[in-house]
Short mmCIF file of C-alpha atoms and ligand atoms in Angstrom, two decimals:
data_model
loop_
_atom_site.label_atom_id
_atom_site.label_comp_id
_atom_site.label_asym_id
_atom_site.label_seq_id
_atom_site.Cartn_x
_atom_site.Cartn_y
_atom_site.Cartn_z
CA MET A 1 0.00 0.00 0.00
CA ASN A 2 1.20 3.50 -0.82
CA GLY A 3 -1.05 5.28 1.71
CA PRO A 4 -3.64 7.97 0.93
CA PRO A 5 -3.32 9.18 -2.67
CA LEU A 6 -2.64 12.82 -1.79
CA ALA A 7 -0.19 12.16 1.07
CA ARG A 8 3.02 12.64 -0.90
CA TYR A 9 1.82 15.95 -2.33
CA ASP A 10 0.80 17.12 1.13
CA ALA A 11 4.22 16.09 2.43
CA THR A 12 5.93 18.16 -0.27
CA LEU A 13 3.80 21.19 0.55
CA GLN A 14 4.56 20.80 4.25
CA GLY A 15 8.26 20.53 3.45
CA LEU A 16 8.11 23.74 1.43
CA ALA A 17 6.30 25.49 4.29
CA ARG A 18 9.01 24.38 6.76
CA LYS A 19 11.63 25.98 4.52
CA ASP A 20 9.54 29.16 4.07
CA ARG A 21 9.21 28.32 0.41
CA LEU A 22 5.50 27.62 0.15
CA ARG A 23 3.73 29.74 -2.47
CA THR A 24 0.08 30.76 -2.54
CA LEU A 25 -1.81 32.94 -4.96
CA ALA A 26 -2.50 36.43 -3.64
CA PRO A 27 -4.96 38.90 -5.13
CA ARG A 28 -3.52 41.90 -6.90
CA ALA A 29 -3.44 44.84 -4.46
CA GLY A 30 -1.45 47.98 -3.74
CA LEU A 31 0.79 50.21 -5.82
CA ASP A 32 2.48 48.37 -8.66
CA PHE A 33 6.11 47.77 -7.76
CA SER A 34 6.07 44.20 -9.00
CA SER A 35 4.64 43.87 -12.50
CA ASN A 36 6.50 43.77 -15.79
CA ASP A 37 4.13 46.32 -17.32
CA TYR A 38 7.07 48.71 -17.50
CA LEU A 39 5.55 51.21 -19.94
CA GLY A 40 2.05 51.05 -18.51
CA LEU A 41 0.65 49.68 -21.77
CA ALA A 42 -1.42 46.81 -20.36
CA ALA A 43 -4.31 49.05 -19.31
CA SER A 44 -3.65 51.86 -21.79
CA LYS A 45 -6.59 53.21 -23.76
CA ARG A 46 -4.81 52.86 -27.10
CA LEU A 47 -4.09 49.16 -26.61
CA GLY A 48 -7.64 48.50 -25.40
CA ASP A 49 -9.13 50.49 -28.27
CA SER A 50 -7.12 48.50 -30.82
CA VAL A 51 -8.61 45.26 -29.53
CA ALA A 52 -12.13 46.76 -29.32
CA ALA A 53 -11.84 47.96 -32.93
CA ALA A 54 -10.66 44.53 -34.06
CA ILE A 55 -13.61 42.88 -32.34
CA ALA A 56 -15.97 45.41 -33.95
CA GLN A 57 -14.50 44.53 -37.34
CA GLY A 58 -15.10 40.81 -36.77
CA THR A 59 -11.70 39.54 -35.66
CA PRO A 60 -12.42 36.25 -33.89
CA VAL A 61 -11.47 35.67 -30.25
CA GLY A 62 -10.09 32.21 -30.89
CA ALA A 63 -7.61 31.14 -33.55
CA THR A 64 -9.58 27.87 -34.04
CA GLY A 65 -6.58 25.70 -34.79
CA SER A 66 -2.85 25.33 -35.20
CA ARG A 67 -0.98 27.91 -37.26
CA LEU A 68 -0.22 25.06 -39.65
CA LEU A 69 -3.92 24.45 -40.20
CA ARG A 70 -6.84 26.89 -40.12
CA GLY A 71 -5.43 28.76 -37.13
CA ASN A 72 -3.18 30.95 -39.26
CA ALA A 73 -5.00 34.31 -39.14
CA PRO A 74 -4.09 37.46 -41.07
CA GLU A 75 -3.55 39.19 -37.70
CA HIS A 76 -0.69 36.78 -36.89
CA GLU A 77 0.93 37.39 -40.24
CA GLN A 78 0.56 41.17 -39.98
CA LEU A 79 2.12 41.14 -36.52
CA GLU A 80 5.02 39.00 -37.70
CA ALA A 81 5.68 41.20 -40.72
CA ASP A 82 5.68 44.34 -38.58
CA ALA A 83 7.82 42.69 -35.90
CA ALA A 84 10.45 41.53 -38.39
CA ALA A 85 10.67 45.04 -39.83
CA PHE A 86 10.68 46.68 -36.39
CA PHE A 87 13.39 44.48 -34.88
CA GLY A 88 15.44 44.33 -38.07
CA ALA A 89 15.23 40.57 -38.51
CA GLU A 90 14.48 38.52 -41.59
CA ARG A 91 11.49 36.83 -40.01
CA ALA A 92 9.43 36.82 -36.83
CA LEU A 93 7.28 34.03 -35.42
CA PHE A 94 4.56 34.58 -32.80
CA PHE A 95 4.28 32.09 -29.94
CA GLY A 96 1.64 31.84 -27.19
CA SER A 97 4.12 32.66 -24.42
CA GLY A 98 7.75 33.42 -23.83
CA TYR A 99 8.09 30.29 -21.74
CA ILE A 100 6.92 28.08 -24.59
CA ALA A 101 9.02 30.00 -27.11
CA ASN A 102 12.26 29.59 -25.12
CA PHE A 103 11.53 25.94 -24.47
CA ALA A 104 10.68 25.44 -28.14
CA LEU A 105 13.82 27.15 -29.41
CA LEU A 106 16.18 25.14 -27.27
CA THR A 107 14.47 21.81 -27.91
CA ALA A 108 14.07 22.31 -31.67
CA LEU A 109 17.19 24.11 -32.86
CA PRO A 110 20.31 22.69 -31.16
CA GLN A 111 20.87 19.22 -32.60
CA LYS A 112 22.34 15.99 -31.28
CA GLY A 113 26.12 16.41 -31.22
CA ASP A 114 25.89 20.18 -30.59
CA LEU A 115 26.87 21.99 -27.41
CA LEU A 116 24.57 24.49 -25.69
CA VAL A 117 26.12 26.85 -23.13
CA LEU A 118 23.69 28.74 -20.92
CA ASP A 119 24.38 31.61 -18.56
CA GLU A 120 23.52 30.06 -15.19
CA LEU A 121 20.93 32.78 -14.50
CA VAL A 122 18.82 32.43 -17.65
CA HIS A 123 15.10 31.96 -17.19
CA ALA A 124 13.63 28.61 -16.11
CA SER A 125 12.15 28.14 -19.59
CA MET A 126 15.64 28.03 -21.10
CA HIS A 127 16.88 25.60 -18.46
CA GLU A 128 13.88 23.34 -19.17
CA GLY A 129 14.50 23.59 -22.92
CA ALA A 130 18.15 22.66 -22.47
CA GLN A 131 17.21 19.63 -20.37
CA ALA A 132 14.56 18.43 -22.78
CA GLY A 133 16.65 19.11 -25.89
CA ARG A 134 19.06 16.91 -27.81
CA ALA A 135 22.29 18.85 -27.40
CA GLU A 136 24.76 18.42 -24.57
CA PHE A 137 24.50 21.48 -22.34
CA LYS A 138 26.63 23.30 -19.78
CA LEU A 139 26.04 26.22 -17.44
CA ALA A 140 28.51 29.10 -17.38
CA ALA A 141 29.02 31.51 -14.49
CA HIS A 142 26.79 34.56 -14.76
CA ASN A 143 27.89 37.19 -17.28
CA ASP A 144 31.30 35.56 -17.51
CA VAL A 145 32.29 35.49 -21.18
CA GLY A 146 35.52 33.70 -20.28
CA ALA A 147 33.52 30.90 -18.62
CA ILE A 148 31.42 30.44 -21.77
CA GLU A 149 34.57 30.32 -23.87
CA ASP A 150 36.23 27.83 -21.49
CA ALA A 151 33.22 25.53 -21.75
CA ILE A 152 33.41 25.64 -25.55
CA THR A 153 37.17 25.12 -25.66
CA ARG A 154 37.02 22.17 -23.25
CA TRP A 155 34.23 20.56 -25.22
CA ARG A 156 36.15 20.92 -28.48
CA ALA A 157 39.28 19.51 -26.81
CA GLU A 158 37.23 16.49 -25.72
CA GLY A 159 36.21 15.89 -29.32
CA GLY A 160 32.97 17.91 -29.59
CA MET A 161 32.34 18.29 -33.33
CA GLY A 162 28.91 19.89 -33.66
CA ARG A 163 27.69 23.49 -33.57
CA VAL A 164 27.86 25.60 -30.45
CA TRP A 165 24.83 27.46 -29.12
CA ILE A 166 25.00 30.20 -26.51
CA ALA A 167 21.90 31.25 -24.58
CA VAL A 168 21.72 34.45 -22.51
CA GLU A 169 19.29 37.12 -21.37
CA SER A 170 20.10 40.66 -22.43
CA LEU A 171 18.71 42.07 -19.16
CA TYR A 172 18.39 39.61 -16.30
CA SER A 173 14.93 39.24 -14.83
CA MET A 174 15.87 38.91 -11.16
CA ASP A 175 19.03 41.05 -11.02
CA GLY A 176 18.29 43.78 -13.53
CA ASP A 177 21.84 43.67 -14.85
CA ARG A 178 22.81 43.53 -18.53
CA ALA A 179 24.73 40.95 -20.47
CA PRO A 180 27.95 42.12 -22.15
CA MET A 181 26.30 41.73 -25.55
CA GLU A 182 29.19 42.91 -27.72
CA SER A 183 31.66 40.47 -26.15
CA ILE A 184 29.15 37.63 -26.32
CA VAL A 185 28.45 38.24 -30.02
CA ALA A 186 32.21 38.43 -30.69
CA LEU A 187 32.63 35.14 -28.84
CA ALA A 188 29.82 33.55 -30.85
CA ASP A 189 31.48 34.73 -34.06
CA ARG A 190 34.88 33.39 -32.98
CA HIS A 191 33.40 29.95 -32.45
CA GLU A 192 30.91 30.06 -35.34
CA ALA A 193 28.24 29.66 -32.70
CA PHE A 194 24.57 30.52 -32.68
CA LEU A 195 23.35 32.97 -30.05
CA VAL A 196 19.87 32.90 -28.53
CA VAL A 197 19.14 36.16 -26.71
CA ASP A 198 16.16 36.43 -24.41
CA GLU A 199 15.17 40.10 -24.56
CA ALA A 200 12.12 39.61 -22.31
CA HIS A 201 12.97 42.50 -19.98
CA ALA A 202 14.74 44.72 -22.51
CA THR A 203 12.14 44.76 -25.28
CA GLY A 204 10.24 48.02 -25.26
CA VAL A 205 12.47 49.57 -22.62
CA TRP A 206 16.04 49.54 -23.91
CA GLY A 207 17.79 49.96 -27.24
CA PRO A 208 16.83 52.19 -30.15
CA ASP A 209 13.02 52.62 -30.21
CA GLY A 210 12.86 49.96 -27.48
CA ARG A 211 14.12 47.30 -29.86
CA GLY A 212 16.16 45.70 -27.10
CA LEU A 213 19.80 45.43 -26.10
CA ALA A 214 20.67 43.09 -28.96
CA ALA A 215 19.11 45.36 -31.59
CA ALA A 216 22.47 45.99 -33.24
CA PHE A 217 22.90 42.25 -33.87
CA GLU A 218 19.49 41.33 -35.25
CA GLY A 219 19.48 40.32 -38.90
CA ARG A 220 22.62 38.19 -38.54
CA ASP A 221 22.61 34.54 -39.55
CA ASN A 222 23.66 33.40 -36.09
CA VAL A 223 21.38 35.47 -33.83
CA ILE A 224 17.89 34.55 -32.66
CA ALA A 225 16.07 36.82 -30.24
CA LEU A 226 13.05 36.37 -28.04
CA HIS A 227 10.82 39.41 -27.52
CA THR A 228 8.07 38.65 -25.05
CA CYS A 229 4.81 40.53 -25.50
CA GLY A 230 3.57 40.13 -21.92
CA LYS A 231 5.98 42.53 -20.26
CA ALA A 232 6.68 46.05 -21.60
CA LEU A 233 4.36 45.39 -24.54
CA GLY A 234 1.42 44.97 -22.16
CA ALA A 235 -0.12 42.01 -24.01
CA SER A 236 0.90 38.33 -24.00
CA GLY A 237 2.79 35.92 -26.20
CA ALA A 238 6.28 36.19 -27.62
CA LEU A 239 7.98 37.01 -30.89
CA VAL A 240 10.96 34.98 -31.98
CA THR A 241 13.03 36.95 -34.48
CA GLY A 242 15.81 35.52 -36.61
CA PRO A 243 16.86 34.19 -39.99
CA GLN A 244 14.09 33.06 -42.34
CA THR A 245 15.59 29.58 -42.58
CA LEU A 246 15.47 29.00 -38.83
CA CYS A 247 11.89 30.26 -38.63
CA ASP A 248 10.90 27.96 -41.53
CA TYR A 249 12.63 25.14 -39.67
CA LEU A 250 10.62 25.95 -36.52
CA ILE A 251 7.39 25.88 -38.52
CA ASN A 252 8.33 22.37 -39.67
CA ARG A 253 10.02 20.91 -36.62
CA CYS A 254 9.03 22.83 -33.50
CA ARG A 255 6.41 20.72 -31.78
CA PRO A 256 5.11 23.39 -29.34
CA PHE A 257 4.47 25.62 -32.37
CA ILE A 258 2.94 22.89 -34.53
CA TYR A 259 0.80 21.02 -32.03
CA ALA A 260 -0.89 23.94 -30.30
CA THR A 261 -3.81 26.18 -31.04
CA ALA A 262 -2.43 29.46 -32.32
CA PRO A 263 -2.54 32.47 -29.95
CA SER A 264 -5.71 34.55 -30.11
CA PRO A 265 -5.76 36.83 -33.16
CA LEU A 266 -6.83 39.58 -30.74
CA MET A 267 -3.54 39.17 -28.90
CA ALA A 268 -1.72 39.54 -32.21
CA VAL A 269 -3.64 42.79 -32.76
CA ALA A 270 -2.64 44.02 -29.30
CA ALA A 271 1.03 43.09 -29.70
CA ARG A 272 1.13 44.81 -33.09
CA GLU A 273 -0.39 47.96 -31.66
CA ALA A 274 2.11 47.87 -28.79
CA LEU A 275 4.99 47.75 -31.28
CA ALA A 276 3.53 50.79 -33.04
CA MET A 277 3.28 52.53 -29.66
CA LEU A 278 6.98 51.98 -29.04
CA SER A 279 7.74 54.05 -32.13
CA ASP A 280 4.94 56.61 -31.69
CA GLU A 281 5.30 57.24 -27.96
CA PRO A 282 9.00 57.47 -27.09
CA MET A 283 8.04 59.66 -24.13
CA ARG A 284 6.93 56.58 -22.25
CA ARG A 285 10.44 55.18 -22.43
CA ALA A 286 11.97 58.52 -21.48
CA ARG A 287 9.63 58.85 -18.48
CA LEU A 288 10.44 55.34 -17.33
CA HIS A 289 14.18 55.96 -17.58
CA ASP A 290 13.77 59.14 -15.57
CA ARG A 291 11.89 57.21 -12.89
CA VAL A 292 14.51 54.46 -12.85
CA ALA A 293 17.26 57.04 -12.26
CA PHE A 294 15.16 58.76 -9.58
CA ALA A 295 14.41 55.51 -7.76
CA GLY A 296 18.06 54.49 -7.99
CA ARG A 297 19.13 57.69 -6.23
CA GLN A 298 16.42 57.40 -3.57
CA LEU A 299 17.18 53.76 -2.82
CA ALA A 300 20.90 54.44 -2.63
CA GLU A 301 20.47 57.39 -0.25
CA ARG A 302 17.81 55.95 2.06
CA CYS A 303 18.50 52.20 1.96
CA GLY A 304 22.11 51.87 0.76
CA VAL A 305 21.03 49.89 -2.30
CA MET A 306 23.38 49.73 -5.25
CA SER A 307 21.42 50.66 -8.34
CA SER A 308 21.07 47.96 -11.00
CA GLY A 309 20.72 50.74 -13.56
CA SER A 310 17.53 49.24 -14.91
CA GLN A 311 13.81 49.05 -14.16
CA ILE A 312 14.44 45.86 -12.16
CA GLN A 313 15.98 46.61 -8.80
CA PRO A 314 16.79 43.64 -6.56
CA PHE A 315 17.17 44.07 -2.82
CA VAL A 316 18.88 40.90 -1.64
CA ILE A 317 17.96 39.88 1.91
CA GLY A 318 19.18 36.28 1.86
CA ASP A 319 16.96 34.59 4.40
CA ASN A 320 13.62 33.28 3.03
CA ARG A 321 11.58 34.10 6.13
CA ARG A 322 12.90 37.63 6.51
CA THR A 323 12.35 38.29 2.80
CA ILE A 324 8.73 37.27 3.05
CA ALA A 325 8.25 39.25 6.27
CA VAL A 326 9.67 42.42 4.70
CA ALA A 327 7.56 41.96 1.56
CA ALA A 328 4.43 41.34 3.66
CA ALA A 329 5.07 44.47 5.73
CA LEU A 330 5.39 46.52 2.55
CA GLN A 331 2.23 44.97 1.14
CA ALA A 332 0.41 45.85 4.37
CA ARG A 333 1.36 49.45 3.63
CA SER A 334 -0.12 49.13 0.12
CA PHE A 335 3.13 48.67 -1.79
CA ASP A 336 2.92 45.61 -4.01
CA ILE A 337 6.46 44.31 -3.70
CA ARG A 338 7.05 40.58 -3.83
CA GLY A 339 9.67 38.43 -2.20
CA ILE A 340 11.47 36.11 -4.63
CA ARG A 341 12.83 32.89 -3.19
CA PRO A 342 14.66 29.78 -4.45
CA PRO A 343 14.41 28.03 -6.81
CA THR A 344 13.61 31.19 -8.79
CA VAL A 345 16.83 32.70 -7.45
CA PRO A 346 19.91 30.87 -6.10
CA GLU A 347 19.85 29.50 -2.55
CA GLY A 348 20.67 32.15 0.06
CA THR A 349 19.83 35.09 -2.23
CA SER A 350 16.13 35.60 -1.51
CA ARG A 351 15.25 39.13 -2.38
CA LEU A 352 12.72 41.80 -2.97
CA ARG A 353 12.32 42.37 -6.70
CA ILE A 354 11.38 46.02 -7.01
CA SER A 355 10.04 46.72 -10.45
CA LEU A 356 9.63 50.25 -11.79
CA THR A 357 6.81 50.99 -14.17
CA LEU A 358 4.82 53.95 -15.40
CA ASN A 359 2.02 52.71 -13.14
CA VAL A 360 3.64 54.67 -10.29
CA ASP A 361 4.93 58.26 -10.10
CA LYS A 362 7.82 59.87 -8.26
CA ALA A 363 5.74 60.56 -5.15
CA ASP A 364 4.85 56.86 -5.01
CA ILE A 365 8.53 55.97 -5.36
CA CYS A 366 9.47 58.31 -2.48
CA ALA A 367 6.75 56.80 -0.30
CA MET A 368 7.86 53.27 -1.17
CA VAL A 369 11.51 54.00 -0.36
CA GLU A 370 10.51 55.59 2.94
CA ALA A 371 8.40 52.56 3.85
CA LEU A 372 11.20 50.18 2.84
CA ALA A 373 13.69 52.01 5.07
CA GLU A 374 11.28 51.86 8.01
CA VAL A 375 10.41 48.21 7.51
CA LEU A 376 14.08 47.22 7.18
CA ALA A 377 14.83 48.98 10.46
CA GLN A 378 12.09 46.97 12.19
CA LYS A 379 12.40 43.50 10.65
C1 PLP B 1 13.64 36.30 -18.87
C2 PLP B 1 12.31 35.71 -19.17
N1 PLP B 1 12.18 34.94 -20.24
C3 PLP B 1 11.00 34.36 -20.55
C4 PLP B 1 9.89 34.54 -19.75
C5 PLP B 1 8.61 33.86 -20.10
O1 PLP B 1 7.78 34.74 -20.80
P1 PLP B 1 6.21 34.62 -20.70
O2 PLP B 1 5.82 35.25 -19.41
O3 PLP B 1 5.71 35.32 -21.91
O4 PLP B 1 5.88 33.16 -20.72
C6 PLP B 1 9.98 35.35 -18.63
C7 PLP B 1 8.79 35.57 -17.79
O5 PLP B 1 8.74 35.45 -16.63
C8 PLP B 1 11.23 35.93 -18.31
O6 PLP B 1 11.38 36.70 -17.22
#
């Protein structure tokens, strides 16, 4: 007998609770210092109006099938054409989520006999893709170009014959720091490697017109980028941009793309409008950058925080319980700041992830910093 059917799941949950790692779903409340809606597009009138107009013109809610069958709507194709032109790539392909897109890229593209080197801090979806994929994979120390190169050199010395793939984020989701893109591209070129760049937190916010931190390298044969639509673009889904051949290959070989109902055509409309907004409304980006600089100064002065220089500001506390207690105290004061614990971040580095968006103003930032200083003094 194995005991009651739910016992082992209960035991796992109890174990997580003992380690202060149990998660529950909390309703959305308080000032937004935690979302990825950096430019405040999610609830913007223009984005909403674009979807309302599409509905009024008869755009269906559901795609009704796979992109390879009847699910291929004109709205998907229009989005992809605009995205390719906007990001400067040969082709773009729209996926239902960034998670699926990352997973799909790393399971479909690197082949048996290839080597995939991941920055150790890339998103879970890339780690999962590497594990499920066919290539051998190795983790390299965070933002350490030398460590990536060492992994490649060792693998070649041991007889590795295939292609090399390098996977990084351009702006890291839990640390807010940037990848040294130029050096990484130079490294990829030296080793005739492919580079997969997850621009999830850079798209819309950084680079010319918000085209991301790898904008200068799009259009190359060896660069594939991921631009999620659920963060600064205020919608959902993700655009993979890269060479036409690789996108054609994905259409033929990428199972999460082939065997799934296509994303809603309405979401394609929203993502397309959001891209247009990036070009038409540069003030949003300028305002956000101003707020990031302001918050950086405030946090440094009042709380001794070193600025990440981006809209993602970590405050590492270390201990799980204290992290959650500090976050809860801030939430009780109506500041929606979340504690991030392992396995999302490495053991011993639990933190507050303070996110800056246009959903708050400078007065809100001052109040939040004040509250953080007070809470830290008490907890
Ligand atoms: C760096 C990074 N890549 C990919 C994803 C996944 O994107 P999506 O939320 O669209 O599934 C996320 C979202 O959390 C992320 O932070």
